[in-house]
Short mmCIF file of C-alpha atoms in Angstrom, two decimals:
data_model
loop_
_atom_site.label_atom_id
_atom_site.label_comp_id
_atom_site.label_asym_id
_atom_site.label_seq_id
_atom_site.Cartn_x
_atom_site.Cartn_y
_atom_site.Cartn_z
CA MET A 1 -44.15 -63.46 -12.91
CA ASN A 2 -45.86 -66.80 -12.50
CA ARG A 3 -48.06 -67.85 -9.75
CA LEU A 4 -46.32 -70.07 -8.11
CA PRO A 5 -48.55 -72.37 -5.69
CA ALA A 6 -46.04 -70.85 -2.33
CA ASP A 7 -47.11 -67.32 -3.56
CA ARG A 8 -50.71 -68.01 -3.31
CA ILE A 9 -52.85 -66.71 -0.56
CA SER A 10 -56.17 -67.51 0.71
CA THR A 11 -59.37 -65.36 1.09
CA SER A 12 -59.18 -65.08 4.72
CA GLN A 13 -55.58 -64.04 4.14
CA THR A 14 -56.37 -61.58 1.47
CA THR A 15 -59.44 -60.17 3.75
CA ILE A 16 -57.01 -59.40 6.88
CA ILE A 17 -54.00 -57.89 4.61
CA LEU A 18 -57.15 -55.79 3.63
CA ILE A 19 -58.21 -54.63 6.98
CA ASN A 20 -54.27 -54.43 8.46
CA MET A 21 -53.39 -51.98 5.73
CA MET A 22 -56.31 -49.74 6.63
CA LEU A 23 -56.44 -50.47 10.79
CA ALA A 24 -53.03 -48.55 11.21
CA ALA A 25 -51.83 -45.09 11.78
CA GLY A 26 -55.48 -43.46 10.77
CA ILE A 27 -57.38 -44.80 13.45
CA LEU A 28 -55.12 -42.63 15.94
CA THR A 29 -55.46 -39.66 13.67
CA LEU A 30 -58.65 -40.18 12.73
CA PRO A 31 -61.07 -38.34 15.48
CA ARG A 32 -58.49 -35.47 15.07
CA VAL A 33 -58.47 -34.71 10.99
CA ALA A 34 -62.16 -35.07 10.79
CA THR A 35 -63.38 -33.47 13.67
CA GLU A 36 -60.81 -30.88 12.83
CA LYS A 37 -62.56 -30.49 9.11
CA MET A 38 -66.17 -30.55 9.73
CA MET A 39 -66.00 -28.89 13.36
CA THR A 40 -69.20 -30.56 14.46
CA PRO A 41 -69.87 -33.98 16.49
CA ASP A 42 -71.03 -36.00 13.08
CA ALA A 43 -67.78 -36.66 11.98
CA TRP A 44 -68.59 -40.36 12.72
CA ILE A 45 -71.67 -39.81 9.75
CA ALA A 46 -68.70 -38.54 7.30
CA VAL A 47 -66.50 -42.11 7.95
CA ILE A 48 -69.52 -44.06 7.18
CA VAL A 49 -70.14 -42.28 3.88
CA GLY A 50 -66.42 -42.58 2.87
CA GLY A 51 -66.49 -46.20 3.72
CA LEU A 52 -69.61 -46.72 1.08
CA ILE A 53 -67.74 -44.84 -1.23
CA SER A 54 -64.20 -46.94 -0.79
CA MET A 55 -66.20 -50.12 -1.20
CA VAL A 56 -68.16 -48.73 -4.82
CA ILE A 57 -64.01 -47.96 -6.02
CA ALA A 58 -62.75 -51.28 -4.43
CA LEU A 59 -65.33 -53.30 -6.62
CA ILE A 60 -64.42 -51.23 -9.64
CA MET A 61 -61.28 -52.36 -8.76
CA VAL A 62 -61.86 -55.87 -8.46
CA LYS A 63 -64.34 -55.82 -11.67
CA LEU A 64 -60.87 -54.77 -13.41
CA CYS A 65 -58.71 -57.22 -11.87
CA GLU A 66 -61.34 -59.94 -12.94
CA GLN A 67 -60.25 -59.06 -16.67
CA TYR A 68 -56.47 -59.88 -16.10
CA PRO A 69 -56.23 -62.39 -13.26
CA ASP A 70 -52.70 -63.57 -14.21
CA LYS A 71 -51.26 -60.40 -13.80
CA THR A 72 -50.85 -57.31 -11.61
CA PHE A 73 -52.27 -54.09 -12.00
CA TYR A 74 -48.29 -52.94 -13.00
CA GLN A 75 -48.30 -55.78 -15.74
CA TYR A 76 -51.98 -55.35 -17.16
CA ASN A 77 -52.52 -51.12 -17.60
CA GLN A 78 -49.41 -51.56 -19.93
CA VAL A 79 -52.07 -53.99 -21.78
CA ILE A 80 -54.32 -51.88 -21.63
CA VAL A 81 -52.83 -48.24 -22.29
CA GLY A 82 -49.64 -49.19 -23.87
CA LYS A 83 -46.18 -49.47 -22.33
CA THR A 84 -45.26 -45.83 -21.70
CA LEU A 85 -48.50 -44.57 -20.25
CA GLY A 86 -48.83 -47.77 -18.07
CA SER A 87 -44.97 -47.55 -16.74
CA ILE A 88 -46.36 -44.03 -15.68
CA ILE A 89 -49.49 -45.10 -14.46
CA SER A 90 -47.31 -47.62 -12.74
CA LEU A 91 -44.85 -45.42 -10.93
CA ALA A 92 -47.33 -43.04 -9.61
CA VAL A 93 -48.91 -46.00 -7.73
CA VAL A 94 -45.27 -47.23 -6.82
CA PHE A 95 -44.55 -43.63 -5.49
CA TYR A 96 -47.68 -43.78 -3.59
CA PHE A 97 -47.23 -46.90 -1.81
CA LEU A 98 -43.74 -45.56 -1.17
CA LEU A 99 -44.83 -42.41 0.78
CA LEU A 100 -47.55 -44.60 2.33
CA ALA A 101 -44.97 -46.64 3.91
CA ALA A 102 -42.57 -43.49 4.95
CA LEU A 103 -46.14 -42.08 6.73
CA GLU A 104 -46.32 -45.10 8.70
CA VAL A 105 -42.79 -45.27 9.57
CA ARG A 106 -42.93 -41.95 11.00
CA VAL A 107 -46.43 -42.30 12.84
CA MET A 108 -44.98 -44.98 14.38
CA ALA A 109 -41.84 -43.09 15.53
CA GLU A 110 -43.86 -40.03 16.79
CA THR A 111 -46.19 -42.36 18.79
CA THR A 112 -43.47 -44.00 20.07
CA GLY A 113 -40.93 -41.28 21.13
CA LEU A 114 -44.02 -39.28 22.65
CA PHE A 115 -45.20 -42.36 24.79
CA LEU A 116 -42.84 -45.33 25.42
CA LEU A 117 -39.32 -43.99 24.09
CA GLN A 118 -38.94 -40.85 25.79
CA GLY A 119 -36.05 -38.77 24.52
CA THR A 120 -34.88 -41.70 21.93
CA PRO A 121 -33.96 -39.94 18.52
CA ILE A 122 -36.69 -40.51 15.72
CA TRP A 123 -33.86 -41.95 13.26
CA ALA A 124 -33.07 -44.61 16.37
CA ILE A 125 -36.67 -45.59 15.97
CA ILE A 126 -37.13 -45.81 12.12
CA MET A 127 -33.81 -47.51 11.47
CA PRO A 128 -34.76 -51.15 12.97
CA PHE A 129 -38.32 -50.84 12.41
CA ILE A 130 -37.42 -50.56 8.57
CA TRP A 131 -35.06 -52.91 8.66
CA ILE A 132 -37.05 -55.90 10.64
CA GLY A 133 -39.53 -54.61 7.72
CA LEU A 134 -37.14 -55.78 5.08
CA TYR A 135 -36.47 -58.77 6.67
CA LEU A 136 -40.12 -60.10 6.43
CA THR A 137 -40.80 -58.80 3.04
CA LEU A 138 -37.79 -60.59 1.46
CA GLY A 139 -39.98 -63.92 2.52
CA GLY A 140 -42.90 -62.91 0.28
CA ILE A 141 -46.26 -62.42 0.23
CA ASN A 142 -47.06 -65.25 2.19
CA ALA A 143 -44.58 -64.54 5.11
CA VAL A 144 -46.53 -61.17 5.31
CA ALA A 145 -49.89 -62.69 5.11
CA ARG A 146 -49.11 -65.23 8.21
CA LEU A 147 -47.82 -62.59 10.47
CA LEU A 148 -50.90 -60.72 9.76
CA GLU A 149 -52.92 -63.39 10.69
CA ILE A 150 -51.16 -63.20 14.09
CA ILE A 151 -51.16 -59.87 14.65
CA PHE A 152 -55.22 -59.11 13.53
CA PRO A 153 -57.30 -60.98 15.97
CA ILE A 154 -55.10 -59.49 19.13
CA THR A 155 -55.53 -56.14 17.94
CA VAL A 156 -59.36 -56.18 17.15
CA LEU A 157 -59.73 -58.33 20.85
CA PHE A 158 -57.83 -55.63 22.30
CA PHE A 159 -59.42 -52.78 21.16
CA ILE A 160 -63.28 -53.80 22.13
CA VAL A 161 -61.76 -54.25 25.24
CA VAL A 162 -60.43 -50.79 25.33
CA VAL A 163 -63.39 -48.78 24.12
CA PHE A 164 -66.04 -50.42 25.80
CA LEU A 165 -63.57 -50.15 29.53
CA GLY A 166 -63.63 -46.74 28.11
CA LEU A 167 -67.48 -46.26 27.96
CA LYS A 168 -67.58 -44.89 32.16
CA ILE A 169 -66.23 -41.60 30.32
CA PHE A 170 -68.53 -40.99 27.67
CA GLU A 171 -71.21 -38.28 27.09
CA LEU A 172 -74.39 -39.31 24.76
CA ASP A 173 -74.75 -35.26 24.80
CA ASN A 174 -71.56 -34.46 23.13
CA LEU A 175 -72.82 -36.17 20.02
CA ARG A 176 -76.02 -34.17 20.17
CA PRO A 177 -77.38 -32.46 17.75
CA VAL A 178 -76.76 -34.91 14.81
CA LEU A 179 -76.62 -33.09 11.97
CA GLY A 180 -77.02 -29.83 13.39
CA MET A 181 -75.13 -28.19 10.83
CA GLY A 182 -76.80 -29.67 8.19
CA ILE A 183 -74.94 -31.89 4.99
CA LYS A 184 -72.44 -30.05 4.21
CA PRO A 185 -70.15 -30.43 6.75
CA ILE A 186 -70.20 -34.20 6.15
CA ILE A 187 -69.50 -33.31 2.39
CA ASP A 188 -66.34 -31.45 3.18
CA GLY A 189 -65.43 -33.77 5.65
CA VAL A 190 -65.22 -37.42 3.74
CA PRO A 191 -61.98 -36.44 2.06
CA ALA A 192 -60.89 -36.40 5.28
CA THR A 193 -61.34 -39.87 6.10
CA ALA A 194 -59.60 -40.49 2.71
CA LEU A 195 -56.50 -41.62 4.47
CA SER A 196 -57.91 -43.78 7.17
CA TYR A 197 -59.29 -46.11 4.28
CA SER A 198 -56.13 -45.60 2.10
CA GLY A 199 -55.11 -49.21 1.57
CA TYR A 200 -57.70 -51.31 -0.15
CA GLU A 201 -55.75 -50.32 -2.77
CA ILE A 202 -53.71 -53.12 -2.75
CA ILE A 203 -56.21 -55.58 -3.57
CA LEU A 204 -54.81 -54.00 -7.36
CA ILE A 205 -51.66 -55.80 -6.30
CA ILE A 206 -52.14 -58.78 -4.79
CA TYR A 207 -55.70 -60.50 -6.36
CA MET A 208 -53.24 -62.40 -8.63
CA PHE A 209 -52.11 -64.06 -5.82
CA MET A 210 -55.36 -65.19 -4.45
CA GLN A 211 -56.30 -68.99 -4.40
CA ASN A 212 -60.19 -67.88 -4.61
CA GLN A 213 -60.10 -65.32 -7.00
CA GLU A 214 -63.93 -65.23 -7.66
CA LYS A 215 -64.17 -64.21 -3.75
CA ALA A 216 -62.46 -61.35 -4.20
CA LYS A 217 -65.84 -59.24 -3.96
CA LYS A 218 -66.49 -60.50 -0.59
CA VAL A 219 -62.98 -59.60 0.43
CA VAL A 220 -62.97 -55.98 -0.35
CA LEU A 221 -66.38 -55.48 1.35
CA ILE A 222 -65.69 -57.40 4.50
CA GLY A 223 -61.71 -56.23 4.38
CA ILE A 224 -63.36 -52.43 4.06
CA GLY A 225 -66.40 -53.10 6.17
CA VAL A 226 -64.53 -54.14 9.25
CA PRO A 227 -62.24 -50.77 9.37
CA LEU A 228 -65.40 -48.82 8.85
CA ILE A 229 -66.65 -50.09 12.26
CA PHE A 230 -63.76 -50.02 13.83
CA TYR A 231 -63.67 -46.18 12.80
CA THR A 232 -67.57 -45.29 13.43
CA LEU A 233 -67.07 -46.98 16.67
CA THR A 234 -63.82 -44.94 17.73
CA LEU A 235 -65.51 -41.58 16.24
CA VAL A 236 -68.31 -42.29 18.68
CA VAL A 237 -66.56 -43.15 22.03
CA ILE A 238 -63.92 -40.52 21.49
CA VAL A 239 -66.38 -37.52 20.51
CA GLY A 240 -68.33 -38.72 23.37
CA ALA A 241 -65.69 -39.02 25.57
CA LEU A 242 -64.14 -35.85 25.26
CA SER A 243 -66.30 -33.71 23.23
CA VAL A 244 -65.55 -31.87 19.98
CA GLU A 245 -63.63 -29.24 21.74
CA GLY A 246 -61.68 -31.59 23.38
CA VAL A 247 -60.41 -34.14 20.76
CA LEU A 248 -59.28 -30.43 18.81
CA SER A 249 -57.09 -29.99 21.76
CA GLN A 250 -55.59 -33.10 21.38
CA THR A 251 -52.97 -34.14 18.79
CA TRP A 252 -53.43 -37.79 19.58
CA PRO A 253 -56.90 -38.12 21.21
CA VAL A 254 -56.99 -41.90 20.88
CA LEU A 255 -54.58 -41.93 23.13
CA THR A 256 -55.50 -39.29 25.59
CA PHE A 257 -59.19 -41.43 25.85
CA ILE A 258 -57.18 -44.02 27.10
CA ARG A 259 -55.24 -42.26 29.85
CA GLY A 260 -58.82 -40.51 30.84
CA TYR A 261 -59.65 -43.85 32.78
CA GLU A 262 -58.11 -46.43 34.85
CA ILE A 263 -59.57 -49.79 35.93
CA THR A 264 -58.67 -50.70 39.32
CA GLY A 265 -57.69 -54.11 40.03
CA LEU A 266 -57.09 -55.36 36.72
CA PHE A 267 -53.40 -56.60 36.03
CA PHE A 268 -52.83 -53.68 33.95
CA GLU A 269 -54.81 -50.43 35.20
CA ARG A 270 -53.43 -47.77 32.52
CA PHE A 271 -53.88 -49.39 29.07
CA ASP A 272 -52.24 -46.53 26.84
CA SER A 273 -49.03 -47.99 26.55
CA LEU A 274 -50.29 -51.51 25.85
CA LEU A 275 -52.47 -49.76 23.34
CA LEU A 276 -49.30 -48.18 21.51
CA VAL A 277 -47.28 -51.43 21.76
CA ILE A 278 -50.11 -53.20 19.84
CA TRP A 279 -50.80 -50.78 17.27
CA ILE A 280 -47.37 -50.41 16.48
CA MET A 281 -47.98 -53.82 15.22
CA GLU A 282 -50.76 -52.56 12.63
CA ILE A 283 -48.71 -49.65 11.57
CA PHE A 284 -45.64 -52.20 11.13
CA SER A 285 -48.43 -54.32 8.78
CA THR A 286 -49.45 -51.37 6.80
CA PHE A 287 -45.76 -50.53 6.36
CA ILE A 288 -44.72 -53.83 5.11
CA VAL A 289 -47.51 -54.80 2.23
CA SER A 290 -46.72 -50.91 1.18
CA TYR A 291 -43.30 -51.74 1.10
CA PHE A 292 -43.81 -55.23 -0.91
CA ALA A 293 -45.95 -53.17 -3.32
CA VAL A 294 -43.21 -50.97 -3.96
CA ALA A 295 -40.61 -53.51 -4.68
CA MET A 296 -42.96 -55.41 -6.89
CA GLY A 297 -44.09 -52.32 -8.85
CA LEU A 298 -40.46 -51.23 -9.59
CA ALA A 299 -39.14 -54.99 -10.08
CA GLN A 300 -42.28 -55.28 -13.18
CA VAL A 301 -41.85 -52.13 -14.70
CA PHE A 302 -38.01 -52.37 -15.14
CA LYS A 303 -38.20 -56.20 -15.60
CA LYS A 304 -35.48 -56.50 -12.63
CA ASP A 305 -35.21 -58.52 -9.87
CA THR A 306 -37.59 -57.83 -6.96
CA LYS A 307 -34.77 -58.27 -4.31
CA ILE A 308 -33.01 -55.56 -5.95
CA PHE A 309 -35.32 -53.09 -5.08
CA TYR A 310 -36.57 -54.48 -1.55
CA TRP A 311 -32.65 -53.23 -0.66
CA GLY A 312 -32.37 -50.24 -2.76
CA VAL A 313 -35.84 -48.61 -1.65
CA LEU A 314 -34.58 -49.00 2.25
CA PRO A 315 -32.78 -45.63 2.42
CA VAL A 316 -35.30 -43.64 0.48
CA VAL A 317 -38.16 -44.87 2.98
CA TYR A 318 -35.80 -43.49 5.60
CA LEU A 319 -35.20 -40.22 4.05
CA ILE A 320 -38.78 -39.56 3.12
CA ALA A 321 -40.17 -40.76 6.48
CA MET A 322 -37.79 -38.15 8.18
CA THR A 323 -38.68 -34.93 5.89
CA PRO A 324 -41.58 -33.65 8.10
CA LYS A 325 -39.98 -31.54 10.54
CA ASN A 326 -42.49 -31.52 12.84
CA ILE A 327 -46.03 -33.05 14.12
CA ASN A 328 -48.04 -30.37 12.24
CA SER A 329 -46.24 -31.01 8.73
CA LEU A 330 -46.28 -34.69 9.20
CA PHE A 331 -50.38 -34.44 9.88
CA ALA A 332 -50.03 -31.94 6.55
CA PHE A 333 -48.24 -34.66 4.87
CA GLY A 334 -50.35 -37.47 5.53
CA GLY A 335 -53.44 -34.77 4.46
CA TRP A 336 -51.30 -34.74 0.73
CA ILE A 337 -51.28 -38.32 0.68
CA SER A 338 -54.74 -38.89 1.22
CA LYS A 339 -55.80 -36.73 -1.60
CA PHE A 340 -52.85 -37.78 -4.10
CA GLY A 341 -54.46 -41.57 -3.21
CA PHE A 342 -58.02 -40.58 -3.62
CA VAL A 343 -58.05 -38.83 -6.97
CA LEU A 344 -55.21 -41.55 -8.01
CA PHE A 345 -57.61 -44.19 -7.20
CA GLY A 346 -60.74 -42.18 -7.32
CA THR A 347 -59.97 -42.11 -11.08
CA ILE A 348 -57.37 -44.71 -12.82
CA PRO A 349 -58.76 -48.24 -12.15
CA GLY A 350 -62.39 -46.31 -13.62
CA LEU A 351 -60.81 -45.18 -16.43
CA LEU A 352 -59.02 -48.26 -17.24
CA LEU A 353 -62.21 -50.64 -16.88
CA LEU A 354 -63.65 -49.00 -19.05
CA LEU A 355 -60.77 -48.64 -21.57
CA SER A 356 -60.63 -52.71 -21.25
CA TYR A 357 -64.23 -53.07 -22.31
CA ILE A 358 -63.31 -50.75 -25.20
CA ARG A 359 -60.50 -52.63 -26.10
CA ARG A 360 -62.16 -56.23 -25.94
CA LYS A 361 -65.11 -55.10 -27.74
CA ASN A 362 -62.51 -53.99 -30.72
CA THR A 363 -61.01 -57.00 -31.08
#
C-alpha cells in the first residue's frame, strides 16, 4: 500500500486515536475487574504499574516500526520471518482486533439496553451500531481520525466534571491502608488491567500513516499516559466513594457512583445517562479503529481490496458479539481477550525487533 497524502494523519490525530482506543469499555469495567482480582483498595497502584509496562511495550513497537516506516505490521513481519509465518502472525493480530471489536459492540449493547433502552433486544442495538461503523471506516483512516478529534475533548471535559462533582461522596478512609496486604495483590492485579490498556498496539498499524513518524515515541507516551491518569483517577474516586465491598457488589460501579449523587439546580441533576451517551461514542471509537485494523490486515495478507473485507467482516463481528450468553460470560470473554493480547503483543514485537536486528546485521 502506498502512502498517499490523503492517508496521512497528524501527530495529534495519532495520539487521539491511541487514547480513544483505550478509553472505551475498560473504564466502565476496570474498577470491578481490578478490585475483584486484588480484593484490596490498592487497585490504583496496579493500574499505574500496568500503564508503565504498556509504555515500555509500546516503545518497543515504535522501535520495530521505525525499521520499516513505509509498511504496516502486516507487511513487514513477512519480511522478517517469511511469508508463511508472517501471515500466521498477521492473522493472529487480525483475530485479536476482531475479538476486541466484537467485545466493544457487545458491552455497548449491554450498557445501552440496561440503562438507556430498557427492553430493547441486544441485536437491535448492535445492528445500527456496526452499520454506522462500516460506513465510517469505508472513508479510511482520515475519516476515523477526524471523528475521534471531535469525540475526545467532549469526553475529557465531561469525565472531569462528573468525577469532581462526585467528590462529595468520596471517603479517603476507603483507600486505607495502602499496601495493607503487601505487594503480591498488586502483582496479581496488573494482568487484570490489560484489557483497559488494550488499544495502544494499534500503533503497529497506523505508524505508516503518520506525517511525522519521528514523533511516534512521544505519541505513545502521551497516548498511554492520558488513559493512565484517567484510570488511576477513576479507581481512586470509585473505590473511595463505594469502598471495596461496594465496588464488588456492582456490575457497573462507575455508573453506580454517578447515580450516587445529584447536583440540584443544574440543567442535568443526574449524570449517568449523559455519561453513557458520551461513553458510547468512546466505545464506538475503539470499535471503528479495531474494525479498520481487521479489514486492512485481511486485505494485506490475502492481497485483496480492503472494501471486500469491510463488508465481509461485518456479519462475523455480529456473530461473535452475540456469543456471550450473559454478563458474566461477557466479562470472562473480555478477560480472555486481555490475556491473549497481553501474550501476543508482549512477546511478538520484541522478538520481531530482535530478529530484524539480526537480519540486518547479517546482510
